[in-house]
Amino acid sequence: MTPRILIDTASIPGGADMQLFSRGGDFMIVVDRNELMSTRMNGSEIALATLALERIAGVKAPKVLIGGYGMGFTLRAVLGAVGPGAVVTVAELVPEIIAWARGPMAAVAAGCLDDPRVVVVEGDVADVIRANGFEGGGFDAILLDVDNGPDGLVRAENDRLYAPRGLAVAKAALAPGGVLAVWSAGPDAKFVRRLGAAGFAVEEIAVKARTNGKGPRHVIWFATVR
């Protein structure tokens, strides 16, 4: 078996350490021995983008917020689906994630962070959502791939995104007809009820982790204002 090689370690604010490994031509990010993401499994991250954008297809130059750069699969899928007038904001809490994308994972990133449509914010996506909510909305889509979904694994403070107050702020940050798309490692009936109580119409879609239809099944919720 090809050995796994540690490339770098980063500290998550308010959480555990995060490690970047490579094995052959693949990369994986690990937290507390749990593989948080890898280049081998990116199907659900791509689906988060493509399925959300299908729901705002009538918007000519959408404003999209992506919470969590990860390995950039969601960002690249968004850029491939929107036109030159789009504005795509990426909020990433861990600066090293962006440094890895520009460094050892530059071939995977394929220059997406330098696209003129992209704005990179090194900070908490919850703060970006709150700032836009105070301004009265504006995002056509908010795509959240933060932690393990509503059932947090990495950082306790991420829970505020999925709490009733966090969902109310996300709703305020959306333009009319906008969509909040939330990635999760698995289903969560309580969270679905919470979305409904916040005034969203909710659609739950199960997607496979790999683009070939294999691997574990993940869940994406698409919430639109009722």
PDB file of C-alpha atoms in Angstrom:
ATOM      1  CA  MET A   1       0.000   0.000   0.000  1.00  0.00           C
ATOM      2  CA  THR A   2       1.240   3.477  -0.873  1.00  0.00           C
ATOM      3  CA  PRO A   3       2.119   5.267   2.378  1.00  0.00           C
ATOM      4  CA  ARG A   4       0.290   8.389   3.474  1.00  0.00           C
ATOM      5  CA  ILE A   5       2.604  11.406   3.759  1.00  0.00           C
ATOM      6  CA  LEU A   6       1.943  14.296   6.146  1.00  0.00           C
ATOM      7  CA  ILE A   7       2.374  17.613   4.333  1.00  0.00           C
ATOM      8  CA  ASP A   8       1.268  20.183   6.899  1.00  0.00           C
ATOM      9  CA  THR A   9      -0.754  20.806  10.059  1.00  0.00           C
ATOM     10  CA  ALA A  10      -3.081  23.711  10.830  1.00  0.00           C
ATOM     11  CA  SER A  11      -4.952  24.755  13.953  1.00  0.00           C
ATOM     12  CA  ILE A  12      -8.699  25.322  13.647  1.00  0.00           C
ATOM     13  CA  PRO A  13      -9.774  28.377  15.678  1.00  0.00           C
ATOM     14  CA  GLY A  14     -11.724  26.993  18.614  1.00  0.00           C
ATOM     15  CA  GLY A  15     -11.207  23.423  17.440  1.00  0.00           C
ATOM     16  CA  ALA A  16      -8.734  20.608  16.891  1.00  0.00           C
ATOM     17  CA  ASP A  17      -5.721  20.385  14.602  1.00  0.00           C
ATOM     18  CA  MET A  18      -6.208  19.693  10.902  1.00  0.00           C
ATOM     19  CA  GLN A  19      -3.669  17.715   8.885  1.00  0.00           C
ATOM     20  CA  LEU A  20      -3.077  17.620   5.134  1.00  0.00           C
ATOM     21  CA  PHE A  21      -1.845  14.274   3.797  1.00  0.00           C
ATOM     22  CA  SER A  22      -1.004  13.004   0.339  1.00  0.00           C
ATOM     23  CA  ARG A  23      -1.076   9.445  -0.941  1.00  0.00           C
ATOM     24  CA  GLY A  24      -0.033   8.888  -4.511  1.00  0.00           C
ATOM     25  CA  GLY A  25      -1.869  11.565  -6.475  1.00  0.00           C
ATOM     26  CA  ASP A  26      -4.598  12.055  -3.875  1.00  0.00           C
ATOM     27  CA  PHE A  27      -4.897  14.494  -0.980  1.00  0.00           C
ATOM     28  CA  MET A  28      -6.888  14.151   2.211  1.00  0.00           C
ATOM     29  CA  ILE A  29      -7.583  16.465   5.148  1.00  0.00           C
ATOM     30  CA  VAL A  30      -7.861  14.711   8.503  1.00  0.00           C
ATOM     31  CA  VAL A  31      -9.139  15.940  11.860  1.00  0.00           C
ATOM     32  CA  ASP A  32      -8.663  13.769  14.945  1.00  0.00           C
ATOM     33  CA  ARG A  33      -8.113  10.681  12.733  1.00  0.00           C
ATOM     34  CA  ASN A  34     -11.356  11.367  10.850  1.00  0.00           C
ATOM     35  CA  GLU A  35     -10.969  11.991   7.126  1.00  0.00           C
ATOM     36  CA  LEU A  36     -12.877  15.226   6.678  1.00  0.00           C
ATOM     37  CA  MET A  37     -12.427  15.466   2.900  1.00  0.00           C
ATOM     38  CA  SER A  38     -10.369  13.995   0.080  1.00  0.00           C
ATOM     39  CA  THR A  39      -9.797  14.416  -3.616  1.00  0.00           C
ATOM     40  CA  ARG A  40     -11.138  10.893  -4.156  1.00  0.00           C
ATOM     41  CA  MET A  41     -14.633  11.805  -2.965  1.00  0.00           C
ATOM     42  CA  ASN A  42     -15.964  15.042  -4.391  1.00  0.00           C
ATOM     43  CA  GLY A  43     -19.310  14.165  -5.957  1.00  0.00           C
ATOM     44  CA  SER A  44     -21.492  15.628  -3.220  1.00  0.00           C
ATOM     45  CA  GLU A  45     -19.408  18.828  -3.049  1.00  0.00           C
ATOM     46  CA  ILE A  46     -19.949  19.320  -6.796  1.00  0.00           C
ATOM     47  CA  ALA A  47     -23.659  18.514  -6.439  1.00  0.00           C
ATOM     48  CA  LEU A  48     -23.951  21.167  -3.722  1.00  0.00           C
ATOM     49  CA  ALA A  49     -23.066  23.739  -6.386  1.00  0.00           C
ATOM     50  CA  THR A  50     -24.801  22.393  -9.459  1.00  0.00           C
ATOM     51  CA  LEU A  51     -28.117  21.554  -7.774  1.00  0.00           C
ATOM     52  CA  ALA A  52     -28.238  24.893  -5.944  1.00  0.00           C
ATOM     53  CA  LEU A  53     -27.577  26.836  -9.141  1.00  0.00           C
ATOM     54  CA  GLU A  54     -30.334  24.935 -10.942  1.00  0.00           C
ATOM     55  CA  ARG A  55     -32.713  26.466  -8.408  1.00  0.00           C
ATOM     56  CA  ILE A  56     -31.659  30.032  -9.257  1.00  0.00           C
ATOM     57  CA  ALA A  57     -31.210  29.444 -12.987  1.00  0.00           C
ATOM     58  CA  GLY A  58     -33.207  32.572 -13.833  1.00  0.00           C
ATOM     59  CA  VAL A  59     -30.685  34.896 -12.167  1.00  0.00           C
ATOM     60  CA  LYS A  60     -28.378  36.347 -14.812  1.00  0.00           C
ATOM     61  CA  ALA A  61     -25.442  37.448 -12.632  1.00  0.00           C
ATOM     62  CA  PRO A  62     -25.873  35.653  -9.297  1.00  0.00           C
ATOM     63  CA  LYS A  63     -24.169  36.528  -6.042  1.00  0.00           C
ATOM     64  CA  VAL A  64     -23.090  33.280  -4.422  1.00  0.00           C
ATOM     65  CA  LEU A  65     -21.561  32.706  -0.991  1.00  0.00           C
ATOM     66  CA  ILE A  66     -19.638  29.490  -0.343  1.00  0.00           C
ATOM     67  CA  GLY A  67     -18.992  28.633   3.293  1.00  0.00           C
ATOM     68  CA  GLY A  68     -15.816  26.568   3.461  1.00  0.00           C
ATOM     69  CA  TYR A  69     -13.354  26.321   0.552  1.00  0.00           C
ATOM     70  CA  GLY A  70     -12.445  22.733   1.404  1.00  0.00           C
ATOM     71  CA  MET A  71     -10.614  21.434  -1.651  1.00  0.00           C
ATOM     72  CA  GLY A  72     -12.348  23.801  -4.029  1.00  0.00           C
ATOM     73  CA  PHE A  73     -14.684  21.349  -5.760  1.00  0.00           C
ATOM     74  CA  THR A  74     -17.790  23.389  -4.948  1.00  0.00           C
ATOM     75  CA  LEU A  75     -16.128  26.634  -6.042  1.00  0.00           C
ATOM     76  CA  ARG A  76     -14.965  25.197  -9.374  1.00  0.00           C
ATOM     77  CA  ALA A  77     -18.420  23.775 -10.048  1.00  0.00           C
ATOM     78  CA  VAL A  78     -19.999  27.184  -9.358  1.00  0.00           C
ATOM     79  CA  LEU A  79     -17.522  28.952 -11.652  1.00  0.00           C
ATOM     80  CA  GLY A  80     -18.259  26.456 -14.397  1.00  0.00           C
ATOM     81  CA  ALA A  81     -21.976  27.163 -14.208  1.00  0.00           C
ATOM     82  CA  VAL A  82     -22.195  30.969 -13.861  1.00  0.00           C
ATOM     83  CA  GLY A  83     -21.473  33.747 -16.309  1.00  0.00           C
ATOM     84  CA  PRO A  84     -18.882  36.534 -16.298  1.00  0.00           C
ATOM     85  CA  GLY A  85     -21.054  38.887 -14.233  1.00  0.00           C
ATOM     86  CA  ALA A  86     -21.359  36.580 -11.235  1.00  0.00           C
ATOM     87  CA  VAL A  87     -19.726  37.343  -7.882  1.00  0.00           C
ATOM     88  CA  VAL A  88     -18.645  34.305  -5.874  1.00  0.00           C
ATOM     89  CA  THR A  89     -17.527  34.920  -2.289  1.00  0.00           C
ATOM     90  CA  VAL A  90     -15.608  32.153  -0.524  1.00  0.00           C
ATOM     91  CA  ALA A  91     -15.385  32.348   3.270  1.00  0.00           C
ATOM     92  CA  GLU A  92     -12.696  30.114   4.748  1.00  0.00           C
ATOM     93  CA  LEU A  93     -11.914  30.158   8.461  1.00  0.00           C
ATOM     94  CA  VAL A  94      -8.541  28.377   8.312  1.00  0.00           C
ATOM     95  CA  PRO A  95      -5.905  30.418   6.407  1.00  0.00           C
ATOM     96  CA  GLU A  96      -3.790  27.320   5.785  1.00  0.00           C
ATOM     97  CA  ILE A  97      -6.595  25.827   3.662  1.00  0.00           C
ATOM     98  CA  ILE A  98      -6.146  28.690   1.194  1.00  0.00           C
ATOM     99  CA  ALA A  99      -2.352  28.401   1.452  1.00  0.00           C
ATOM    100  CA  TRP A 100      -2.564  24.670   0.649  1.00  0.00           C
ATOM    101  CA  ALA A 101      -4.756  25.438  -2.373  1.00  0.00           C
ATOM    102  CA  ARG A 102      -2.118  27.856  -3.651  1.00  0.00           C
ATOM    103  CA  GLY A 103       0.774  25.585  -2.666  1.00  0.00           C
ATOM    104  CA  PRO A 104       0.847  21.763  -2.561  1.00  0.00           C
ATOM    105  CA  MET A 105      -2.689  21.499  -4.008  1.00  0.00           C
ATOM    106  CA  ALA A 106      -2.250  24.124  -6.740  1.00  0.00           C
ATOM    107  CA  ALA A 107      -2.875  21.547  -9.476  1.00  0.00           C
ATOM    108  CA  VAL A 108      -6.178  20.596  -7.837  1.00  0.00           C
ATOM    109  CA  ALA A 109      -7.207  24.242  -7.390  1.00  0.00           C
ATOM    110  CA  ALA A 110      -6.507  24.886 -11.085  1.00  0.00           C
ATOM    111  CA  GLY A 111      -6.374  28.656 -10.533  1.00  0.00           C
ATOM    112  CA  CYS A 112      -9.958  28.958  -9.274  1.00  0.00           C
ATOM    113  CA  LEU A 113      -9.015  31.329  -6.453  1.00  0.00           C
ATOM    114  CA  ASP A 114      -7.555  33.766  -8.992  1.00  0.00           C
ATOM    115  CA  ASP A 115     -10.717  33.895 -11.095  1.00  0.00           C
ATOM    116  CA  PRO A 116     -11.827  37.562 -11.325  1.00  0.00           C
ATOM    117  CA  ARG A 117     -15.323  36.570 -10.196  1.00  0.00           C
ATOM    118  CA  VAL A 118     -14.011  35.222  -6.875  1.00  0.00           C
ATOM    119  CA  VAL A 119     -13.694  37.131  -3.604  1.00  0.00           C
ATOM    120  CA  VAL A 120     -11.850  35.271  -0.833  1.00  0.00           C
ATOM    121  CA  VAL A 121     -12.652  36.152   2.780  1.00  0.00           C
ATOM    122  CA  GLU A 122     -10.423  34.521   5.383  1.00  0.00           C
ATOM    123  CA  GLY A 123     -12.879  34.380   8.262  1.00  0.00           C
ATOM    124  CA  ASP A 124     -16.007  32.765   9.646  1.00  0.00           C
ATOM    125  CA  VAL A 125     -18.819  32.402   7.101  1.00  0.00           C
ATOM    126  CA  ALA A 126     -21.293  33.125   9.915  1.00  0.00           C
ATOM    127  CA  ASP A 127     -19.873  36.649  10.166  1.00  0.00           C
ATOM    128  CA  VAL A 128     -20.177  37.158   6.399  1.00  0.00           C
ATOM    129  CA  ILE A 129     -23.807  36.008   6.472  1.00  0.00           C
ATOM    130  CA  ARG A 130     -24.593  38.253   9.434  1.00  0.00           C
ATOM    131  CA  ALA A 131     -23.049  41.307   7.763  1.00  0.00           C
ATOM    132  CA  ASN A 132     -25.144  40.783   4.643  1.00  0.00           C
ATOM    133  CA  GLY A 133     -28.258  40.103   6.694  1.00  0.00           C
ATOM    134  CA  PHE A 134     -27.899  43.489   8.385  1.00  0.00           C
ATOM    135  CA  GLU A 135     -27.675  45.062   4.935  1.00  0.00           C
ATOM    136  CA  GLY A 136     -31.004  43.514   3.933  1.00  0.00           C
ATOM    137  CA  GLY A 137     -29.999  40.494   1.893  1.00  0.00           C
ATOM    138  CA  GLY A 138     -28.317  40.166  -1.443  1.00  0.00           C
ATOM    139  CA  PHE A 139     -26.978  36.629  -1.914  1.00  0.00           C
ATOM    140  CA  ASP A 140     -28.864  34.560  -4.474  1.00  0.00           C
ATOM    141  CA  ALA A 141     -27.388  31.372  -3.033  1.00  0.00           C
ATOM    142  CA  ILE A 142     -25.590  30.488   0.184  1.00  0.00           C
ATOM    143  CA  LEU A 143     -23.800  27.142   0.006  1.00  0.00           C
ATOM    144  CA  LEU A 144     -22.689  25.746   3.357  1.00  0.00           C
ATOM    145  CA  ASP A 145     -20.220  22.884   3.557  1.00  0.00           C
ATOM    146  CA  VAL A 146     -19.061  23.612   7.074  1.00  0.00           C
ATOM    147  CA  ASP A 147     -17.858  20.971   9.502  1.00  0.00           C
ATOM    148  CA  ASN A 148     -19.821  17.709   9.191  1.00  0.00           C
ATOM    149  CA  GLY A 149     -23.118  19.491   8.614  1.00  0.00           C
ATOM    150  CA  PRO A 150     -25.548  20.269  11.465  1.00  0.00           C
ATOM    151  CA  ASP A 151     -24.012  17.435  13.496  1.00  0.00           C
ATOM    152  CA  GLY A 152     -20.727  19.247  14.166  1.00  0.00           C
ATOM    153  CA  LEU A 153     -17.473  17.335  14.369  1.00  0.00           C
ATOM    154  CA  VAL A 154     -14.690  19.896  14.187  1.00  0.00           C
ATOM    155  CA  ARG A 155     -15.678  23.088  16.013  1.00  0.00           C
ATOM    156  CA  ALA A 156     -18.475  23.663  18.511  1.00  0.00           C
ATOM    157  CA  GLU A 157     -18.961  27.268  17.378  1.00  0.00           C
ATOM    158  CA  ASN A 158     -20.113  26.005  13.964  1.00  0.00           C
ATOM    159  CA  ASP A 159     -23.384  25.001  15.639  1.00  0.00           C
ATOM    160  CA  ARG A 160     -24.539  28.616  15.516  1.00  0.00           C
ATOM    161  CA  LEU A 161     -24.898  28.371  11.737  1.00  0.00           C
ATOM    162  CA  TYR A 162     -27.542  25.682  12.109  1.00  0.00           C
ATOM    163  CA  ALA A 163     -29.338  27.032  15.176  1.00  0.00           C
ATOM    164  CA  PRO A 164     -32.667  28.899  14.816  1.00  0.00           C
ATOM    165  CA  ARG A 165     -30.964  32.297  15.105  1.00  0.00           C
ATOM    166  CA  GLY A 166     -28.351  31.356  12.502  1.00  0.00           C
ATOM    167  CA  LEU A 167     -31.020  30.204  10.058  1.00  0.00           C
ATOM    168  CA  ALA A 168     -32.967  33.448  10.567  1.00  0.00           C
ATOM    169  CA  VAL A 169     -29.825  35.447   9.768  1.00  0.00           C
ATOM    170  CA  ALA A 170     -29.172  33.327   6.663  1.00  0.00           C
ATOM    171  CA  LYS A 171     -32.731  33.941   5.498  1.00  0.00           C
ATOM    172  CA  ALA A 172     -32.242  37.701   5.927  1.00  0.00           C
ATOM    173  CA  ALA A 173     -29.030  37.533   3.880  1.00  0.00           C
ATOM    174  CA  LEU A 174     -30.788  35.979   0.875  1.00  0.00           C
ATOM    175  CA  ALA A 175     -32.277  37.902  -2.002  1.00  0.00           C
ATOM    176  CA  PRO A 176     -35.926  37.181  -2.933  1.00  0.00           C
ATOM    177  CA  GLY A 177     -36.082  33.706  -4.418  1.00  0.00           C
ATOM    178  CA  GLY A 178     -32.655  32.834  -3.031  1.00  0.00           C
ATOM    179  CA  VAL A 179     -31.659  29.408  -1.775  1.00  0.00           C
ATOM    180  CA  LEU A 180     -29.747  28.186   1.271  1.00  0.00           C
ATOM    181  CA  ALA A 181     -28.017  24.887   0.424  1.00  0.00           C
ATOM    182  CA  VAL A 182     -26.571  22.858   3.289  1.00  0.00           C
ATOM    183  CA  TRP A 183     -24.275  19.847   2.916  1.00  0.00           C
ATOM    184  CA  SER A 184     -24.343  17.099   5.550  1.00  0.00           C
ATOM    185  CA  ALA A 185     -22.671  13.760   6.100  1.00  0.00           C
ATOM    186  CA  GLY A 186     -26.086  12.284   6.890  1.00  0.00           C
ATOM    187  CA  PRO A 187     -29.796  12.972   7.429  1.00  0.00           C
ATOM    188  CA  ASP A 188     -31.058  15.058  10.340  1.00  0.00           C
ATOM    189  CA  ALA A 189     -34.819  15.210  10.883  1.00  0.00           C
ATOM    190  CA  LYS A 190     -34.506  17.801  13.661  1.00  0.00           C
ATOM    191  CA  PHE A 191     -32.614  20.134  11.365  1.00  0.00           C
ATOM    192  CA  VAL A 192     -35.260  19.772   8.660  1.00  0.00           C
ATOM    193  CA  ARG A 193     -37.906  20.809  11.182  1.00  0.00           C
ATOM    194  CA  ARG A 194     -35.717  23.725  12.240  1.00  0.00           C
ATOM    195  CA  LEU A 195     -35.467  24.905   8.631  1.00  0.00           C
ATOM    196  CA  GLY A 196     -39.251  24.735   8.307  1.00  0.00           C
ATOM    197  CA  ALA A 197     -39.738  26.668  11.539  1.00  0.00           C
ATOM    198  CA  ALA A 198     -37.386  29.355  10.188  1.00  0.00           C
ATOM    199  CA  GLY A 199     -39.730  29.922   7.255  1.00  0.00           C
ATOM    200  CA  PHE A 200     -38.045  27.837   4.570  1.00  0.00           C
ATOM    201  CA  ALA A 201     -39.543  25.319   2.160  1.00  0.00           C
ATOM    202  CA  VAL A 202     -37.149  22.382   2.337  1.00  0.00           C
ATOM    203  CA  GLU A 203     -36.069  19.822  -0.232  1.00  0.00           C
ATOM    204  CA  GLU A 204     -33.753  16.991   0.855  1.00  0.00           C
ATOM    205  CA  ILE A 205     -31.639  15.178  -1.721  1.00  0.00           C
ATOM    206  CA  ALA A 206     -29.310  12.243  -1.102  1.00  0.00           C
ATOM    207  CA  VAL A 207     -26.174  12.169  -3.247  1.00  0.00           C
ATOM    208  CA  LYS A 208     -23.256   9.802  -3.498  1.00  0.00           C
ATOM    209  CA  ALA A 209     -19.839  10.950  -2.344  1.00  0.00           C
ATOM    210  CA  ARG A 210     -18.125  10.062  -5.626  1.00  0.00           C
ATOM    211  CA  THR A 211     -18.864  11.319  -9.111  1.00  0.00           C
ATOM    212  CA  ASN A 212     -19.133   7.711 -10.349  1.00  0.00           C
ATOM    213  CA  GLY A 213     -22.137   7.123  -8.077  1.00  0.00           C
ATOM    214  CA  LYS A 214     -20.184   5.094  -5.521  1.00  0.00           C
ATOM    215  CA  GLY A 215     -19.064   5.732  -1.973  1.00  0.00           C
ATOM    216  CA  PRO A 216     -21.078   6.786   1.083  1.00  0.00           C
ATOM    217  CA  ARG A 217     -24.311   8.723   0.732  1.00  0.00           C
ATOM    218  CA  HIS A 218     -24.418  12.351   1.798  1.00  0.00           C
ATOM    219  CA  VAL A 219     -27.373  14.710   2.159  1.00  0.00           C
ATOM    220  CA  ILE A 220     -27.981  18.197   0.793  1.00  0.00           C
ATOM    221  CA  TRP A 221     -30.884  20.385   1.887  1.00  0.00           C
ATOM    222  CA  PHE A 222     -32.151  23.165  -0.379  1.00  0.00           C
ATOM    223  CA  ALA A 223     -34.132  25.730   1.583  1.00  0.00           C
ATOM    224  CA  THR A 224     -36.045  28.538  -0.103  1.00  0.00           C
ATOM    225  CA  VAL A 225     -38.099  31.282   1.519  1.00  0.00           C
ATOM    226  CA  ARG A 226     -41.777  30.346   1.673  1.00  0.00           C
TER     227      ARG A 226
END
